[in-house]
Coordinates of C-alpha atoms in Angstrom, one line a residue:
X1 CA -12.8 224.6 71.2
X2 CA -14.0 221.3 69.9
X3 CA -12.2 219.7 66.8
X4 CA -13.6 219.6 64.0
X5 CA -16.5 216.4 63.0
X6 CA -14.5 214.9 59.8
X7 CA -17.4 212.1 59.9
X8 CA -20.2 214.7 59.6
X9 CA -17.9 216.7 57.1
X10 CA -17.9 213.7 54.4
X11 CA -21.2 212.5 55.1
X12 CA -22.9 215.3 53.9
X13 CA -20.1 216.8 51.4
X14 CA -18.8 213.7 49.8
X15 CA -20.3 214.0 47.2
X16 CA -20.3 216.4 45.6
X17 CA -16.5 216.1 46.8
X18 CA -14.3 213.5 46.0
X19 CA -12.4 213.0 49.4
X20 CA -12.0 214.7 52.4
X21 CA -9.7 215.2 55.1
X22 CA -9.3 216.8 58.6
X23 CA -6.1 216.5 60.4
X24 CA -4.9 218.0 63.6
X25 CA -1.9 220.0 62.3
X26 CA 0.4 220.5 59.1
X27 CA 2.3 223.5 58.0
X28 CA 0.4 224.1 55.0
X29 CA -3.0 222.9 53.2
X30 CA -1.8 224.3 49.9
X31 CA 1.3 222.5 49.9
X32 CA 0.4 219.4 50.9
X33 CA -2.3 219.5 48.0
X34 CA 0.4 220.6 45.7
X35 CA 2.2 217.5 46.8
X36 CA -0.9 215.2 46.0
X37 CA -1.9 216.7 42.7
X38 CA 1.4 215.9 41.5
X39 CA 1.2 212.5 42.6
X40 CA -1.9 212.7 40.8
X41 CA -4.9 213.7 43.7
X42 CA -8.3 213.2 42.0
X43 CA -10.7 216.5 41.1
X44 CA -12.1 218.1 44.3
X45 CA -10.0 216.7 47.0
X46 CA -10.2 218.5 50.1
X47 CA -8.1 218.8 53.1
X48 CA -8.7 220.8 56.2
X49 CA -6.5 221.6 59.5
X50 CA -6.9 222.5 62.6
X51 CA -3.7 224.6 62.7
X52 CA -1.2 225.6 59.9
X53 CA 2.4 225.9 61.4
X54 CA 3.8 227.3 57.9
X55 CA 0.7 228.7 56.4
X56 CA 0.6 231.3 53.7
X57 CA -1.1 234.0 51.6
X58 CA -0.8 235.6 48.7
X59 CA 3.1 236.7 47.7
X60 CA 4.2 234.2 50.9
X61 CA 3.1 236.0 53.4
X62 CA 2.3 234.3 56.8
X63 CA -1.4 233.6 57.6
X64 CA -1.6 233.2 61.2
X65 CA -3.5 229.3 61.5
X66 CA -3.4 229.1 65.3
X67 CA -5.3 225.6 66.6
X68 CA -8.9 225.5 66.6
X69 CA -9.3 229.2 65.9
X70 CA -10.2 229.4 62.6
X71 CA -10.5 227.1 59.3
X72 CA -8.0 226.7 57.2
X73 CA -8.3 224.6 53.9
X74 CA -7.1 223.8 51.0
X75 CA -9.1 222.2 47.7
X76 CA -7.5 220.6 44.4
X77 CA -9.1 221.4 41.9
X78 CA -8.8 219.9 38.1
X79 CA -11.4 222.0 36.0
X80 CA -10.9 220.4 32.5
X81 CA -13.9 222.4 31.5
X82 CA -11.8 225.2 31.8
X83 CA -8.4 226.7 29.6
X84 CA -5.6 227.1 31.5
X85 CA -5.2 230.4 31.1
X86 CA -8.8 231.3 32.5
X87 CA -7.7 229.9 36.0
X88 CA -7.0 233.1 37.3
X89 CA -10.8 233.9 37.9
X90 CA -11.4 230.9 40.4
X91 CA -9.8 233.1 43.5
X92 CA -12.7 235.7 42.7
X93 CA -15.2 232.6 42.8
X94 CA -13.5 231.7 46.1
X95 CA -14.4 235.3 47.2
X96 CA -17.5 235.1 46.6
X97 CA -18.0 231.6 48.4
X98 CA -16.6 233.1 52.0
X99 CA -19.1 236.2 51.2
X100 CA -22.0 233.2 50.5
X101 CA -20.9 232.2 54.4
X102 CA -20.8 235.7 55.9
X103 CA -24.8 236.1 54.6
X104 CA -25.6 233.1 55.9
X105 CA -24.1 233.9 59.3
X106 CA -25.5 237.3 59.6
X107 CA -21.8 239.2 59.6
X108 CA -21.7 243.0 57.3
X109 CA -18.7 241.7 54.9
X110 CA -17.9 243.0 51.4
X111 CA -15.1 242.1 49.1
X112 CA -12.1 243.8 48.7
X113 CA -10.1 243.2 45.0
X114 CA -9.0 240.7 44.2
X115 CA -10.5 238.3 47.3
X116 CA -10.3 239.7 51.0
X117 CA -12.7 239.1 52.5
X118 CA -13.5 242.4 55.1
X119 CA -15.9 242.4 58.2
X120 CA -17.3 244.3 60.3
X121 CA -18.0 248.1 60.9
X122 CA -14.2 248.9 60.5
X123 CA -13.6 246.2 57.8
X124 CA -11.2 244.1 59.2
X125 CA -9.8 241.3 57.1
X126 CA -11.2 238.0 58.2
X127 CA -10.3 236.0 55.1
X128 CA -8.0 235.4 52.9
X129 CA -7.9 233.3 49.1
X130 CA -4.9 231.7 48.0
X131 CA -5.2 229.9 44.2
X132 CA -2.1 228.7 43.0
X133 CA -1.9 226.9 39.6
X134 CA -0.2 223.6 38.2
X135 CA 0.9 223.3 35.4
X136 CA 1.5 219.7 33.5
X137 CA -0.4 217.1 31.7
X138 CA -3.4 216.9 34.2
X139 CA -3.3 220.4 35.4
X140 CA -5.1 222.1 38.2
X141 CA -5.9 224.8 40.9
X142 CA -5.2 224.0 44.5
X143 CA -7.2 226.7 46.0
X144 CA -6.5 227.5 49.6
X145 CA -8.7 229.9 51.7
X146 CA -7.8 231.3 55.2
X147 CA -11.0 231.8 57.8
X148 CA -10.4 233.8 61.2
X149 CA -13.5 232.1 63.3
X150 CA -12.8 233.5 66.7
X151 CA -10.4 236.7 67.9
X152 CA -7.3 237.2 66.4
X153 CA -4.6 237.6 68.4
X154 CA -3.3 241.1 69.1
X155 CA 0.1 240.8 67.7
X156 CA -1.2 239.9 64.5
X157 CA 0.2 243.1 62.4
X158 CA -1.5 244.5 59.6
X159 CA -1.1 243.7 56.3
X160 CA 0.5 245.7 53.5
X161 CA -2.6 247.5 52.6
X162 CA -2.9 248.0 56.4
X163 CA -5.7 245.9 56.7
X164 CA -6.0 244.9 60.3
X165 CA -7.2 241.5 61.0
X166 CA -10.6 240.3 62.8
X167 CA -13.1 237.4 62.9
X168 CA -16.6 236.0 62.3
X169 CA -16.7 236.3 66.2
X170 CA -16.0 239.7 66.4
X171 CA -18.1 240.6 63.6
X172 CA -21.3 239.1 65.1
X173 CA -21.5 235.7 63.5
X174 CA -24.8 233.9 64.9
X175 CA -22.2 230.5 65.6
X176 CA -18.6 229.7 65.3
X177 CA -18.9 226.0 65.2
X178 CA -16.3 225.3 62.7
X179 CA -17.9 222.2 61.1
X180 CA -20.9 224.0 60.2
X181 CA -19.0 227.0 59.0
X182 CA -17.0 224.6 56.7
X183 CA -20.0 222.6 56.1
X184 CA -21.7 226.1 54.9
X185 CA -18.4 227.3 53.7
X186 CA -18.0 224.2 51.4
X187 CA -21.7 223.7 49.8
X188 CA -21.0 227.3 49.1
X189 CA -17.9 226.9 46.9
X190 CA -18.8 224.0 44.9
X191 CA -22.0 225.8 43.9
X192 CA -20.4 229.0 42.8
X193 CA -17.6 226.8 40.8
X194 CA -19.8 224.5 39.3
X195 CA -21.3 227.7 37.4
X196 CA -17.8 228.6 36.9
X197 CA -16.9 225.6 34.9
X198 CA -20.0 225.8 33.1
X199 CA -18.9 228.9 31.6
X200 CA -15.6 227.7 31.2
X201 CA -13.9 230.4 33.6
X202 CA -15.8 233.4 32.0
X203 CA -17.5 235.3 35.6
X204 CA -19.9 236.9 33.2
X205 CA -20.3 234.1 31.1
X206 CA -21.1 231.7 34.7
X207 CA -23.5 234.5 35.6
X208 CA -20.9 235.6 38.3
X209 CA -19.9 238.6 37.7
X210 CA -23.2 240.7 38.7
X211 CA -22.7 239.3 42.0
X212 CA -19.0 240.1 42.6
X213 CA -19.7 243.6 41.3
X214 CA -22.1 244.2 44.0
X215 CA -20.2 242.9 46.7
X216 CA -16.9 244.3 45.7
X217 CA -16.0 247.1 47.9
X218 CA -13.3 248.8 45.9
X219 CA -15.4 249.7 42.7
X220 CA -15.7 253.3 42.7
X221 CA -12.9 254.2 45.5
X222 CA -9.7 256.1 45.0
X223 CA -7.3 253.6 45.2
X224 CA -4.0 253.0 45.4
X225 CA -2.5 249.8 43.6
X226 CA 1.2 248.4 45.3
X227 CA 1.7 246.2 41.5
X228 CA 4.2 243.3 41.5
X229 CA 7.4 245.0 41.2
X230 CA 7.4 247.9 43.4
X231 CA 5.6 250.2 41.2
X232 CA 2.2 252.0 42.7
X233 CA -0.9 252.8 40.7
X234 CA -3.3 255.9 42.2
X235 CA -6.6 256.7 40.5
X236 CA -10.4 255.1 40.5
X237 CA -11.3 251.7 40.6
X238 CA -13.9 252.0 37.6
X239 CA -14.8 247.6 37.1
X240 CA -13.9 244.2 37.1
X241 CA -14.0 242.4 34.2
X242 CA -14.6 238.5 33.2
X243 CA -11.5 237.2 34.0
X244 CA -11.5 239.0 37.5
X245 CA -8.9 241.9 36.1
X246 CA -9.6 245.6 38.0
X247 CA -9.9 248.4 35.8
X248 CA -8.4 251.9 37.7
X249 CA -8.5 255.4 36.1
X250 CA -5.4 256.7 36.9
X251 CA -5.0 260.0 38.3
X252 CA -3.5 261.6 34.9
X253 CA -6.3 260.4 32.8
X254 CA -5.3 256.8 31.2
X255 CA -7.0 253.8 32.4
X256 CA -5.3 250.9 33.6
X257 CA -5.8 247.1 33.9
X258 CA -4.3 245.3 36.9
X259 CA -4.0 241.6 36.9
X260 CA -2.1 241.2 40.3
X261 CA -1.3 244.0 42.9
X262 CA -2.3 244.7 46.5
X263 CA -4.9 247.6 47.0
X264 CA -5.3 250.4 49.3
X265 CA -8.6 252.0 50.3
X266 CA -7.7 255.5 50.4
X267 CA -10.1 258.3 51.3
X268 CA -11.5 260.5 48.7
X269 CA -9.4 263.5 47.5

């Protein structure tokens, strides 16, 4: 697999982007932008690598990153437009971005709460959004996101909502040439958070929301919700709302709001 064309990257995504970076191998994207952004990394810095050693999801779990096989970056984000407490939304954005790629590349994906990305007639998980926010005088969002280009290796397990993992390859993607994926992946993402910042971190407000409603595959399943904690949540997932919270009916008749949790697709009763 060729590496990846950092010239062609910056010529045609710098601007709209500040900087950007490709480099062979690190352990993490997100935490070498959480690194720069406290040494004070400008607003829409990216950096990309061509394998994570150390790379993570959401709750620290392990995102396999092996060499050349998928792309894996990381964006810092400082959205002054934006209150802090609004920055939870911008992993939904993110979401929608990878699903912006998937059209464009011809692959069936839908969106599973709050951001996997699934693929593929058995809806395999082929990406993954990690945004993780700092907090201090400049603020900011380093938002990482986790692409499987070609086939996942077979010892991969599944994840705790027993998602198993695939790729774009597998799901029928017309190319897996990483720099145009991140090329198409990229112009995606800035356009969907531009319109973010413009309505300072409302999805409804940016004229997101429509959009992640319709490609959000859990709306209307039986669910079950593992929250942070330990507890578990069974019932209907009934919306999304503004700030990218899931609304679920539980099964003895009161509705709930989850802000955080890990969802299960279960079958209807």
């Amino acid at each position: 697999m060729a590496e990846m064309d950092a010239a062609r990257l910056r010529a045609e995504l710098v601007p709209p982007f500040h900087a950007l970076d490709v480099v062979r191998s690190t352990g993490s994207t997100n935490a070498d932008l959480r690194r720069l952004a406290g040494a004070g990394g400008a607003d829409r810095t990216v950096l990309i690598a061509e394998e994570q050693t150390a790379g993570v999801g959401r709750r620290a779990r392990k995102w396999s990153s092996p060499a050349g096989a998928g792309v894996y970056l990381s964006v810092l984000l400082r959205p002054r437009e934006v209150p802090f407490a609004e920055y939870g939304s911008l992993a939904i954005v993110a979401g929608l971005a990878v699903t912006d790629l998937t059209g464009e590349l011809g692959v069936d994906a839908v969106l599973k709460w709050p951001n996997d990305v699934l693929a593929g007639a058995d809806r395999g998980k082929c990406a993954g959004v990690l945004a993780e926010a700092i907090a201090g005088d400049e603020g900011g969002v380093v938002l990482g996101i986790g692409l499987n280009v070609l086939p996942v290796d077979g010892g991969v397990p599944p994840n705790p909502a027993g998602l198993v993992p695939t790729s774009l390859a597998e799901a029928g993607a017309r190319t897996t040439e990483r720099t145009e994926i991140a090329l198409i992946l990229l112009s995606a993402l800035v356009e969907r958070e531009s319109r973010w910042r413009a309505g300072g971190g409302d999805l409804a407000r940016a004229g997101l929301l429509d959009d992640y409603r319709e490609r959000c595959d859990t709306l209307g399943r039986r669910v079950r919700v593992l929250l942070p904690g330990g507890d578990e949540l069974t019932g209907t997932a009934r919306d999304v709302d503004s700030t990218g919270r899931l609304t679920v009916l539980a099964e003895e008749g009161r509705t709930h709001t989850v802000f955080a949790g890990d969802v299960v697709h279960l079958r209807p009763a």
